[in-house]
Amino acid sequence: MNLPTGGVVTLKRREFLTGVGATSAALLLGGCGKGLQSPPGTVSFYSDNPTWKTGFADASRELKKVSGIGLDILSVPTVTSYEQVIKSQLQTSKSPDLLKWWNGYRLQDLARIGQLADLTDVWEAAATKGWIDSAIRPDCSYDNKVYGLPLHESYYVVFYSKKVFAKHGIAPPATWVDFMAAAATVKRAGITPFVSTQSYPWSFVWFEELISKLDVTFYQKLTAGQASYTDPLAKQALGLWAEMIDKGYFTSPDTDLTAAPAMLRAGSVAMYPCGTWNNQVIQAAGLKSGSDLDAFIMPTVAPGGKKSVVVEAATFVMPARAPQKAQTHRVMQHWLDPSVQKVWSAYLVDSAPNPTVVSPDPVIRHVQALVKQTNPIRVNRYWEASPPALVEANVQDLGDFMIHPGKANSVLSRMQKRADAEWAYWKQEVS
Amino acid sequence: MATAVKTRGRTPIAERLTSGLFLLPAALLVTALLTAPFAATIYRSFFDDRFIHQSFAGIDNYRRMFSDTAVLKSLLNTLFWLIGTVVLPIGLGIAIAVMTSAIKWGRIARLAIVLPYAISGSAVAVVWNFMLQSDGAINKALTSFGLGGHAWLLNWPMNTIVMIIANAWQSTGVAVILFLVGLQAIPAETIEAGALDGAYGWRRFRHIVFPQLRAVTVVIVGISLVNGLKAFDLIWVLSQGGPARSTETLAVSMYWETFVLQRPGSGAAVAVVLTVVVIAVSWIYLRRQLRQSY
């Protein structure tokens, strides 16, 4: 190609066509290239949470110190896009080395079709060192093999405004009667007792809490497909829920959850049931951990009922086609190292998956102490506790119930009908 | 037509080959990017929902789709959108264009109406979400006037109707621009002749202006039909198709089945039905309009 100095670039037809051809070939070859290129000394890591990027970067620096390998972090901002991108990539040679994923049935969904690498040896080595809570192993496993390491161990608790409680003389409730009395007291004072929304997908929060606090064994059976949504216990739970809706205990069903921390800070709501992973966001609204904000585990409905807590543990998984398997395996071996977890937990302001790491945050320390003291049965979050297609559609029905609480029976019948179909489909797919 | 056929018959073969070569890139692009994926989607819709090792499922996906009340409601919502996206932007667009074309401050009024068109659908959804929530701006305004609030986004069909209105707020701008172009193309003599004959106001608009806007109206109706059928971003950001899948249109149902429920076979069936609807509506409309125009 001639480039006359200071003049116009002249391009002959043949040169133009050659250029176009070369560019196309380069693009084509690039597209067919193998694996994702991550900088030397790192493994590629995909996450659906861009806001955690700083925390992952902090953890990556510590990982680099202990394992010699860091993380090359890439975030896909929406959950649905993330699932789609990952599920497509896992079937190609473009698979990332490491992924943030869910546990339970969402993890099984990938593991059962052979798209995840077995991490049982990593889990067992960590368990020997006391670096991991074995109670959550079933949620990270499929067919007795471990496929995910926990990223955090969040508990579903009730965050509350200490100022509102103090002003109205309310102590953190230890029984259901106390819990309802606290709600009635703040309601009389013109404060909405609880944050709640049907906005996708959060309608399951109160459902899982009410069912598990009525009878945790029933919750476990229901989510495992061994009990019916039309069981009297499920009807009792929705009856209780409808009663609370009628009393005006909840924020409007179309409440935007991103506004919830500000509502708590302003004192327009008193309590916010959610996972402890939300602690960081709530505090960012200006509530000081320990002095303005604290949390308790929702009490059982019947006095003396089996205590339980809903647990959510996002996981690290390694795709079966990870381009840098050995390096990724090494990263996984060091993920639960206390030095890495200390940094990660401090960033997340949540409970680390390594039980030896004590959180620097007063609220989380309090929750960890409550869990240790009351030893509740840990149950998996509804979102991960049943086949994804069943849960996705059921949360829509629960949203319908939150708007029309009189529809409890028809909603439960629909959920059971769907459960019959989806469990059959899940089992058929496995076979 | 006969002349055209005759001429084509006489075209030398070399010239026809050259024309074919020029058409080839476009034809290849259309085949690769439109026809082939469409054929693949039709093919996929006859297989089950497994990601790997799919089995032939016949018309099961279609049968299931038409027995799913959520998809049937989605079909009905699509019809609402189709009517709403044609009637509102066109009705408002022509009214605004005519009323503001002859006044001094019309340019400012038009600018205010056209501006939302420059905003992305997702941003429009965020703004309207802020306004339509139960404790949102509209209910707060109504309450301050002593009027009760309303759960705009929670009950069907109100939630679908308000979304259509939100969409009209954004898309009216382009209709206004196109109608203004149409108005400027109307020869002044026809208006003056009408005025001499005593045609003013509504009569002038009905019998002189509107008939001359026919060509531009055809284009705007066409654009609006397509916009109505592909409505997705606003709905997805405002409600994700909820509550209880009550605000879905076929485009949202397709996304829901394919990407949320991870049911590619069922999603492909919805995509095929949506495509059939789009083609049928476009064909009926364009065939009728083109026949009347030429």
XYZ file of C-alpha atoms in Angstrom:
725
model
C 0.000 0.000 0.000
C 1.397 3.428 -0.972
C 1.116 6.187 1.604
C 2.334 9.385 -0.110
C 3.697 11.773 2.509
C 1.310 14.593 3.234
C -1.059 13.484 0.491
C -4.244 11.497 0.127
C -4.030 7.775 0.719
C -4.389 6.075 -2.639
C -5.731 2.579 -2.641
C -5.818 0.317 -5.639
C -8.818 -1.973 -6.045
C -6.724 -5.109 -5.661
C -5.094 -3.705 -2.492
C -8.507 -2.815 -1.082
C -9.839 -6.313 -1.723
C -6.692 -7.870 -0.231
C -7.137 -5.696 2.874
C -10.791 -6.627 3.241
C -9.947 -10.297 2.828
C -7.142 -10.182 5.393
C -9.338 -8.367 7.930
C -12.161 -10.851 7.449
C -9.787 -13.774 7.843
C -8.325 -12.260 11.016
C -11.806 -11.737 12.473
C -12.839 -15.252 11.515
C -9.732 -16.828 12.988
C -10.062 -14.672 16.092
C -13.636 -15.854 16.512
C -12.576 -19.467 16.205
C -9.652 -19.043 18.597
C -9.441 -21.349 21.602
C -10.166 -20.215 25.136
C -10.384 -16.838 26.757
C -7.136 -14.982 26.995
C -6.510 -13.787 30.524
C -3.307 -11.925 31.443
C -0.396 -14.136 32.538
C -0.606 -15.154 36.181
C -4.392 -14.931 36.249
C -7.400 -17.076 35.492
C -10.510 -15.625 33.860
C -13.402 -15.180 36.275
C -16.969 -14.286 35.300
C -19.462 -12.795 37.735
C -23.026 -11.462 37.521
C -22.349 -8.823 40.159
C -20.374 -5.790 38.913
C -20.712 -4.079 42.311
C -18.519 -6.771 43.865
C -15.670 -6.111 41.470
C -13.638 -4.196 44.075
C -14.058 -7.020 46.570
C -13.040 -9.612 44.001
C -10.013 -7.475 43.135
C -9.055 -7.298 46.848
C -9.457 -11.067 47.171
C -7.516 -11.570 43.947
C -4.513 -9.701 45.366
C -4.523 -11.978 48.424
C -4.993 -15.052 46.231
C -1.992 -13.993 44.178
C 0.106 -13.796 47.360
C -0.825 -17.278 48.570
C -1.278 -19.160 45.292
C 0.731 -17.124 42.795
C -2.389 -16.731 40.639
C -4.903 -13.896 40.597
C -8.308 -13.334 39.015
C -9.008 -11.587 35.733
C -12.500 -10.337 36.608
C -15.277 -9.807 34.088
C -18.864 -8.955 35.046
C -22.077 -9.395 33.078
C -24.480 -6.894 34.604
C -27.858 -8.648 34.433
C -28.567 -12.052 35.875
C -30.582 -13.340 32.907
C -27.934 -12.256 30.405
C -25.285 -13.775 32.634
C -27.008 -17.166 32.737
C -27.452 -17.114 28.990
C -23.879 -16.031 28.239
C -22.434 -18.653 30.544
C -24.675 -21.503 29.391
C -23.753 -20.756 25.801
C -20.030 -20.456 26.520
C -19.867 -23.641 28.565
C -20.723 -25.595 25.434
C -17.862 -24.043 23.474
C -14.096 -23.864 23.713
C -14.550 -20.262 24.929
C -15.360 -21.327 28.460
C -14.029 -19.108 31.271
C -11.781 -20.631 33.946
C -13.936 -19.762 36.879
C -17.536 -18.662 37.449
C -19.734 -17.211 40.122
C -22.807 -19.425 40.164
C -25.699 -20.422 42.403
C -25.850 -23.556 44.550
C -28.562 -26.224 44.847
C -30.603 -27.105 41.795
C -29.081 -24.320 39.714
C -25.649 -25.828 40.266
C -27.008 -29.331 39.631
C -28.493 -28.055 36.382
C -24.939 -27.623 35.033
C -23.264 -30.453 36.940
C -25.650 -33.165 35.730
C -24.820 -32.509 32.092
C -21.106 -32.686 32.784
C -20.327 -28.994 32.391
C -18.615 -28.530 35.762
C -15.341 -29.861 37.118
C -15.284 -32.028 40.239
C -13.959 -30.078 43.251
C -14.454 -32.803 45.875
C -10.712 -33.009 46.636
C -10.541 -29.241 47.204
C -13.554 -29.355 49.535
C -12.168 -32.266 51.533
C -8.761 -30.638 51.932
C -10.460 -27.433 53.163
C -12.732 -29.417 55.516
C -9.682 -31.141 57.041
C -8.244 -27.720 57.859
C -11.585 -26.568 59.303
C -11.919 -23.956 56.563
C -15.459 -24.826 55.512
C -18.880 -25.478 57.019
C -19.844 -29.041 56.073
C -23.565 -28.254 56.625
C -23.719 -26.631 53.211
C -21.909 -29.407 51.338
C -25.146 -31.012 50.003
C -26.126 -27.669 48.444
C -22.800 -27.542 46.587
C -22.913 -31.149 45.397
C -24.479 -33.391 42.814
C -24.365 -37.159 42.930
C -22.126 -36.988 46.037
C -19.458 -34.979 44.225
C -18.723 -31.357 45.074
C -18.951 -28.921 42.163
C -18.883 -25.556 43.915
C -17.054 -23.771 46.693
C -19.058 -21.218 48.681
C -18.434 -17.588 47.938
C -20.183 -16.429 51.091
C -22.563 -17.861 53.668
C -25.437 -15.421 53.948
C -28.254 -15.926 56.420
C -31.776 -14.660 55.817
C -32.417 -12.504 58.869
C -34.639 -9.570 59.797
C -32.636 -6.334 59.744
C -34.221 -3.680 61.917
C -33.819 -0.034 62.756
C -32.502 0.151 66.309
C -33.707 3.732 66.605
C -37.306 2.785 65.731
C -37.226 -0.176 68.111
C -35.746 1.936 70.925
C -38.218 4.779 70.396
C -41.181 2.423 70.730
C -39.700 0.283 73.489
C -39.386 -2.855 71.376
C -36.802 -5.555 72.117
C -35.591 -7.885 69.328
C -38.383 -10.500 69.302
C -37.593 -13.997 70.522
C -41.051 -15.491 69.894
C -43.667 -15.170 67.155
C -46.020 -13.392 69.577
C -43.291 -10.816 70.305
C -42.611 -10.514 66.578
C -46.257 -9.757 65.776
C -46.517 -7.438 68.776
C -43.514 -5.478 67.464
C -45.220 -5.191 64.077
C -48.478 -4.026 65.673
C -46.656 -1.434 67.791
C -44.827 0.216 64.908
C -47.934 0.039 62.732
C -49.872 1.981 65.376
C -47.118 4.587 65.265
C -47.657 5.025 61.520
C -44.567 3.052 60.511
C -44.821 0.180 58.012
C -43.530 -2.876 59.882
C -41.904 -4.833 57.025
C -40.265 -4.335 53.646
C -41.782 -6.653 51.084
C -42.126 -6.702 47.324
C -43.466 -8.913 44.592
C -40.956 -7.443 42.126
C -39.275 -10.330 40.374
C -37.976 -12.487 41.954
C -38.294 -11.392 45.579
C -41.791 -12.704 46.358
C -40.179 -15.903 47.674
C -38.602 -14.221 50.728
C -41.712 -14.175 52.918
C -42.895 -17.491 51.486
C -39.729 -19.339 52.519
C -39.648 -17.603 55.893
C -43.286 -18.329 56.797
C -43.192 -21.955 55.620
C -39.866 -22.728 57.315
C -40.876 -20.952 60.519
C -44.126 -22.921 60.600
C -42.422 -26.270 60.036
C -38.888 -26.512 58.738
C -39.230 -30.221 57.910
C -42.227 -29.419 55.714
C -40.166 -26.711 53.956
C -37.409 -29.239 53.245
C -39.913 -31.776 51.914
C -41.798 -29.188 49.871
C -38.677 -27.904 48.166
C -37.487 -31.465 47.527
C -40.779 -32.332 45.798
C -41.858 -34.650 48.616
C -44.730 -32.530 49.945
C -47.609 -30.725 48.316
C -48.200 -27.002 47.915
C -51.853 -27.725 48.710
C -50.931 -29.224 52.090
C -52.746 -27.589 55.061
C -49.368 -26.254 56.248
C -48.837 -24.318 53.003
C -52.401 -22.998 53.283
C -51.710 -21.985 56.887
C -48.579 -20.111 55.805
C -50.428 -18.174 53.113
C -53.297 -17.569 55.528
C -50.861 -16.030 57.984
C -49.309 -13.996 55.199
C -52.736 -12.779 53.984
C -53.631 -11.738 57.524
C -50.441 -9.655 57.736
C -51.163 -8.115 54.331
C -54.694 -7.214 55.459
C -53.289 -5.538 58.559
C -51.097 -3.355 56.343
C -47.846 -4.783 57.694
C -46.019 -4.685 54.352
C -44.787 -2.056 51.961
C -46.642 -1.908 48.641
C -46.165 -5.026 46.461
C -44.449 -2.908 43.786
C -41.854 -1.499 46.191
C -38.466 -1.053 44.582
C -36.040 -2.940 46.811
C -33.228 -0.536 45.991
C -35.195 2.037 48.008
C -35.560 -0.260 51.034
C -32.319 0.758 52.835
C -33.319 4.416 52.569
C -36.787 3.586 53.969
C -35.153 1.835 56.909
C -32.879 4.786 57.498
C -35.729 7.280 57.266
C -37.699 5.201 59.778
C -40.664 4.767 57.426
C -40.236 0.991 57.758
C -39.006 -0.832 60.829
C -37.835 -4.251 59.595
C -36.325 -5.646 56.425
C -36.088 -9.434 56.020
C -33.311 -10.291 53.561
C -29.965 -12.038 53.177
C -26.965 -10.752 55.107
C -25.280 -10.098 51.744
C -27.485 -7.003 51.724
C -25.778 -5.676 54.870
C -23.242 -3.732 52.803
C -25.997 -2.023 50.763
C -28.093 -1.195 53.836
C -25.122 0.365 55.593
C -24.289 2.362 52.468
C -27.626 4.155 52.977
C -26.166 5.655 56.162
C -27.154 3.157 58.867
C -24.256 2.454 61.194
C -23.741 -1.206 61.956
C -24.474 -2.007 65.588
C -25.685 1.426 66.641
C -28.387 2.125 64.009
C -28.790 -1.335 62.570
C -29.015 -4.855 63.913
C -30.629 -8.142 62.905
C -32.392 -11.146 64.395
C -33.439 -14.541 63.058
C -37.206 -14.722 62.528
C -38.724 -16.773 65.372
C -40.720 -19.954 64.794
C -44.495 -19.529 64.648
C -45.179 -22.184 67.276
C -43.331 -21.819 70.569
C -40.768 -24.611 70.857
C -40.813 -25.280 67.088
C -37.584 -26.420 65.429
C -35.417 -23.343 64.879
C -34.214 -22.772 61.349
C -32.425 -20.232 59.220
C -32.466 -19.844 55.448
C -28.965 -19.869 54.009
C -27.753 -18.561 50.690
C -24.310 -19.463 49.445
C -23.319 -18.370 45.960
C -20.542 -20.582 44.669
C -17.335 -20.581 42.710
C -17.514 -23.260 40.030
C -14.923 -24.439 37.538
C -16.227 -25.304 34.059
C -15.264 -28.760 32.807
C -13.766 -27.041 29.728
C -11.824 -24.405 31.687
C -8.759 -23.566 29.554
C -6.436 -23.267 32.569
C -7.580 -26.170 34.700
C -4.423 -26.643 36.784
C -4.101 -22.946 37.642
C -7.822 -22.650 38.426
C -7.649 -25.715 40.639
C -4.789 -24.053 42.501
C -6.838 -20.866 42.952
C -9.714 -22.945 44.331
C -7.384 -24.652 46.808
C -6.530 -21.249 48.260
C -9.917 -19.532 48.038
C -10.916 -20.561 51.575
C -7.520 -19.614 53.014
C -8.205 -17.373 56.069
C -5.996 -14.570 54.707
C -8.077 -14.405 51.514
C -11.375 -14.802 53.352
C -10.518 -12.064 55.844
C -10.110 -9.525 53.044
C -13.164 -10.800 51.159
C -15.414 -10.851 54.240
C -14.286 -7.333 55.233
C -15.263 -6.084 51.769
C -18.559 -7.962 51.624
C -19.563 -7.105 55.213
C -21.074 -10.570 55.308
C -20.384 -13.964 56.756
C -17.362 -15.642 55.186
C -17.689 -19.279 54.127
C -14.645 -20.045 56.301
C -16.062 -20.376 59.834
C -12.696 -19.491 61.411
C -12.901 -15.981 59.957
C -14.754 -13.631 62.254
C -16.441 -10.719 60.555
C -15.276 -7.231 61.556
C -18.881 -6.038 61.231
C -20.967 -5.881 64.465
C -24.264 -6.950 62.811
C -22.690 -9.962 61.126
C -20.810 -10.890 64.292
C -24.153 -10.782 66.121
C -25.834 -12.997 63.501
C -22.913 -15.453 63.590
C -23.218 -15.573 67.396
C -26.989 -16.179 67.153
C -26.425 -19.053 64.729
C -23.782 -20.551 66.997
C -25.915 -20.115 70.090
C -29.272 -21.392 68.771
C -27.879 -23.912 66.270
C -30.816 -23.603 63.833
C -31.426 -26.091 61.019
C -29.905 -24.520 57.898
C -32.129 -24.719 54.872
C -31.318 -23.621 51.379
C -32.959 -20.535 49.939
C -36.137 -21.247 47.925
C -34.508 -19.821 44.782
C -31.947 -22.626 44.714
C -33.857 -25.312 46.618
C -36.022 -26.642 43.749
C -35.629 -26.989 39.957
C -35.085 -23.503 38.437
C -38.071 -23.551 36.061
C -40.407 -24.454 38.933
C -39.065 -21.700 41.176
C -39.033 -19.060 38.418
C -42.705 -19.622 37.646
C -43.784 -20.079 41.270
C -42.345 -16.715 42.300
C -44.625 -15.158 39.689
C -47.617 -16.860 41.309
C -46.491 -15.756 44.756
C -46.341 -12.213 43.397
C -49.935 -12.620 42.251
C -50.888 -13.754 45.761
C -49.198 -10.714 47.329
C -51.416 -8.449 45.227
C -54.544 -10.578 45.607
C -54.247 -12.357 48.979
C -57.762 -13.773 48.574
C -56.422 -16.050 45.824
C -54.347 -18.230 48.202
C -56.014 -21.531 47.330
C -55.947 -21.067 43.568
C -52.312 -19.889 43.712
C -51.281 -22.954 45.740
C -53.167 -25.254 43.352
C -51.347 -23.712 40.383
C -48.023 -24.098 42.164
C -48.712 -27.764 42.895
C -49.832 -28.459 39.336
C -46.606 -26.889 38.116
C -44.576 -28.804 40.717
C -45.998 -32.089 39.409
C -45.023 -31.202 35.843
C -41.624 -29.695 36.622
C -40.449 -32.448 38.959
C -41.420 -35.023 36.347
C -39.519 -32.997 33.745
C -36.461 -32.654 36.003
C -36.351 -36.391 36.685
C -36.893 -37.183 33.019
C -34.016 -34.874 32.066
C -31.720 -36.524 34.624
C -32.571 -39.972 33.290
C -45.894 -5.036 -16.046
C -45.958 -6.796 -19.439
C -43.301 -4.377 -20.712
C -41.130 -5.065 -17.708
C -41.308 -8.811 -18.293
C -40.545 -8.330 -21.942
C -37.526 -6.130 -21.199
C -36.216 -8.569 -18.583
C -36.495 -11.364 -21.122
C -34.233 -9.460 -23.475
C -31.532 -8.675 -20.865
C -28.232 -10.168 -22.030
C -27.020 -13.018 -19.890
C -23.760 -11.203 -19.010
C -25.716 -8.246 -17.685
C -27.952 -10.511 -15.644
C -24.909 -12.253 -14.179
C -23.379 -8.889 -13.275
C -26.626 -7.824 -11.586
C -26.684 -11.135 -9.756
C -23.145 -10.571 -8.506
C -24.087 -7.161 -7.150
C -27.102 -8.698 -5.419
C -25.104 -11.576 -3.987
C -23.627 -9.827 -0.889
C -27.062 -8.583 0.168
C -28.632 -11.956 -0.542
C -25.891 -13.729 1.439
C -26.299 -11.353 4.372
C -30.081 -11.773 4.432
C -29.690 -15.551 4.197
C -27.038 -15.737 6.905
C -28.554 -13.235 9.318
C -32.298 -13.611 8.765
C -33.380 -16.609 6.733
C -31.015 -19.188 8.225
C -31.723 -18.258 11.889
C -35.445 -18.221 11.108
C -35.234 -21.659 9.535
C -33.186 -22.861 12.527
C -35.823 -21.450 14.896
C -38.640 -23.230 13.050
C -36.606 -26.448 13.134
C -35.823 -26.003 16.859
C -39.492 -25.447 17.691
C -40.229 -29.076 16.790
C -37.721 -30.440 19.306
C -37.909 -30.700 23.081
C -36.386 -28.266 25.561
C -33.162 -30.067 26.393
C -30.000 -28.123 25.703
C -28.214 -31.205 24.471
C -29.447 -34.523 23.013
C -32.829 -33.067 21.983
C -35.576 -35.363 20.761
C -38.173 -34.678 18.098
C -41.305 -33.412 19.849
C -43.674 -32.851 16.925
C -46.105 -30.058 17.705
C -45.866 -30.519 21.503
C -44.276 -27.098 22.018
C -47.105 -25.439 20.073
C -49.771 -27.473 21.844
C -48.323 -26.571 25.254
C -48.018 -22.935 24.250
C -51.663 -22.605 23.246
C -52.797 -24.289 26.462
C -50.703 -21.941 28.622
C -52.938 -19.157 29.959
C -49.901 -16.868 30.405
C -49.050 -17.128 26.688
C -52.691 -16.632 25.681
C -52.822 -13.481 27.787
C -49.539 -12.473 26.164
C -51.185 -12.870 22.751
C -54.047 -10.638 23.910
C -51.578 -8.070 25.289
C -49.763 -8.112 21.945
C -53.071 -7.211 20.290
C -53.538 -4.355 22.803
C -50.026 -3.128 22.027
C -50.691 -3.347 18.314
C -53.812 -1.199 18.601
C -52.283 1.160 21.166
C -49.042 1.778 19.319
C -50.902 2.603 16.128
C -53.776 4.673 17.500
C -51.968 6.739 20.149
C -48.750 7.885 18.415
C -50.571 8.519 15.148
C -53.556 10.296 16.686
C -51.373 12.392 18.961
C -48.657 12.846 16.325
C -50.971 14.255 13.679
C -52.831 16.444 16.205
C -49.597 17.900 17.598
C -48.016 18.391 14.163
C -51.086 20.180 12.778
C -51.680 22.298 15.870
C -48.075 23.397 16.320
C -47.070 23.828 12.670
C -48.620 27.256 12.317
C -47.881 28.866 15.672
C -44.831 30.823 16.828
C -43.893 28.776 19.869
C -44.719 25.555 18.052
C -41.042 24.751 17.646
C -40.517 24.690 21.430
C -43.628 22.563 21.966
C -42.483 20.156 19.261
C -38.999 19.944 20.742
C -40.469 18.966 24.116
C -42.534 16.244 22.458
C -39.764 14.955 20.213
C -37.077 14.819 22.947
C -38.270 11.550 24.578
C -37.653 9.803 21.252
C -33.927 10.320 21.834
C -34.074 8.384 25.119
C -33.528 4.643 25.189
C -36.502 2.399 25.957
C -34.859 1.189 29.167
C -34.351 4.738 30.437
C -37.971 5.552 29.621
C -39.004 2.503 31.644
C -36.950 3.630 34.644
C -38.547 7.093 34.557
C -42.075 5.694 34.225
C -41.416 3.162 36.966
C -40.564 6.075 39.262
C -43.871 7.676 38.287
C -46.151 4.643 38.301
C -45.167 2.842 41.510
C -47.763 2.865 44.270
C -45.703 5.450 46.152
C -44.556 7.061 42.909
C -44.875 10.576 41.545
C -48.319 10.171 39.919
C -49.975 8.823 43.067
C -48.282 11.475 45.200
C -49.612 14.168 42.859
C -53.108 12.642 42.903
C -53.055 12.398 46.686
C -51.993 16.043 47.020
C -55.105 16.986 45.028
C -57.242 14.909 47.347
C -57.671 12.116 44.811
C -56.895 8.529 45.712
C -53.845 6.759 44.317
C -54.003 3.695 42.114
C -51.928 0.511 41.802
C -51.009 1.243 38.186
C -48.595 -1.608 37.644
C -50.189 -4.323 39.707
C -53.487 -5.139 38.040
C -54.250 -6.292 34.515
C -55.273 -4.737 32.116
C -54.430 -1.362 33.699
C -50.709 -2.226 33.834
C -50.638 -3.018 30.112
C -52.563 0.147 29.280
C -50.192 2.417 31.242
C -47.219 0.785 29.557
C -48.753 1.474 26.163
C -49.247 5.106 27.218
C -45.597 5.276 28.362
C -44.569 3.894 24.990
C -46.762 6.471 23.210
C -45.093 9.239 25.243
C -41.811 8.194 23.711
C -42.818 7.263 20.202
C -45.155 10.163 19.424
C -42.109 12.336 18.711
C -41.128 10.499 15.555
C -44.727 10.595 14.300
C -44.761 14.360 14.863
C -41.547 14.796 12.844
C -42.827 12.678 9.963
C -46.212 14.409 9.901
C -44.463 17.783 9.885
C -42.446 16.694 6.865
C -45.710 15.616 5.270
C -47.366 18.935 6.099
C -44.488 20.890 4.557
C -44.857 18.905 1.356
C -48.501 19.929 0.927
C -48.687 22.566 -1.836
C -49.826 25.923 -0.432
C -52.139 26.374 -3.449
C -54.394 23.529 -2.308
C -54.841 25.169 1.087
C -55.437 28.577 -0.501
C -57.944 27.099 -2.963
C -59.750 25.475 -0.074
C -59.779 28.763 1.823
C -61.316 30.533 -1.195
C -64.029 27.901 -1.200
C -64.654 28.529 2.483
C -62.945 25.432 3.903
C -61.494 26.241 7.331
C -60.672 24.409 10.520
C -61.797 20.799 10.718
C -63.259 20.784 7.187
C -59.963 21.974 5.713
C -58.048 19.350 7.676
C -60.508 16.557 6.862
C -60.873 17.210 3.124
C -57.635 18.953 2.079
C -54.785 18.315 4.520
C -55.393 14.757 5.693
C -55.815 13.188 2.215
C -52.446 14.678 1.234
C -50.780 13.115 4.308
C -51.733 9.656 3.125
C -48.247 8.587 2.016
C -46.609 9.626 5.257
C -49.427 8.039 7.287
C -48.772 4.720 5.539
C -45.126 4.882 6.641
C -45.953 5.858 10.226
C -48.590 3.141 10.598
C -46.045 0.626 9.281
C -43.401 1.763 11.787
C -45.948 1.754 14.625
C -47.139 -1.754 13.785
C -43.602 -3.058 13.966
C -42.942 -1.148 17.221
C -46.068 -2.607 18.765
C -45.171 -6.159 17.825
C -41.597 -5.954 19.033
C -42.412 -4.174 22.334
C -39.974 -5.584 24.842
C -37.477 -3.284 26.605
C -40.027 -1.024 28.272
C -42.034 -3.996 29.561
C -38.999 -5.919 30.700
C -37.523 -3.049 32.692
C -40.874 -1.899 34.102
C -42.281 -5.250 35.209
C -40.282 -8.179 33.767
C -43.638 -9.210 32.338
C -45.189 -9.512 35.827
C -46.942 -9.586 38.130
C -47.824 -13.205 37.430
C -46.783 -12.773 33.763
C -49.762 -10.469 33.230
C -47.944 -7.795 31.185
C -46.091 -10.070 28.781
C -46.308 -9.609 25.053
C -45.222 -12.385 22.685
C -41.708 -10.888 22.498
C -41.430 -11.019 26.316
C -42.919 -14.542 26.427
C -40.311 -15.665 23.916
C -37.539 -14.251 26.116
C -39.121 -15.689 29.262
C -39.406 -19.209 27.849
C -35.990 -19.225 26.208
C -33.767 -17.364 28.610
C -35.472 -17.358 32.009
C -37.050 -20.816 32.020
C -34.232 -22.079 29.762
C -36.731 -23.813 27.462
C -35.312 -23.236 23.982
C -37.887 -25.434 22.206
C -40.861 -23.647 23.776
C -39.198 -20.258 23.195
C -38.658 -21.122 19.534
C -42.367 -21.985 19.187
C -43.346 -18.569 20.596
C -40.819 -16.924 18.239
C -42.358 -18.694 15.263
C -45.890 -17.621 16.238
C -44.674 -14.048 16.760
C -43.019 -14.094 13.336
C -46.201 -15.416 11.729
C -48.182 -12.596 13.380
C -45.640 -9.971 12.243
C -45.596 -11.254 8.678
C -49.388 -11.584 8.529
C -50.026 -8.079 9.861
C -47.344 -6.503 7.650
C -48.495 -8.408 4.560
C -52.172 -7.566 5.030
C -51.405 -3.915 5.728
C -48.780 -3.342 3.026
C -50.687 -5.287 0.382
C -53.772 -3.195 1.019
C -51.871 0.084 1.130
C -49.686 -0.597 -1.899
C -52.689 -1.671 -3.914
C -54.449 1.585 -3.069
C -51.343 3.680 -3.770
C -50.422 2.274 -7.150
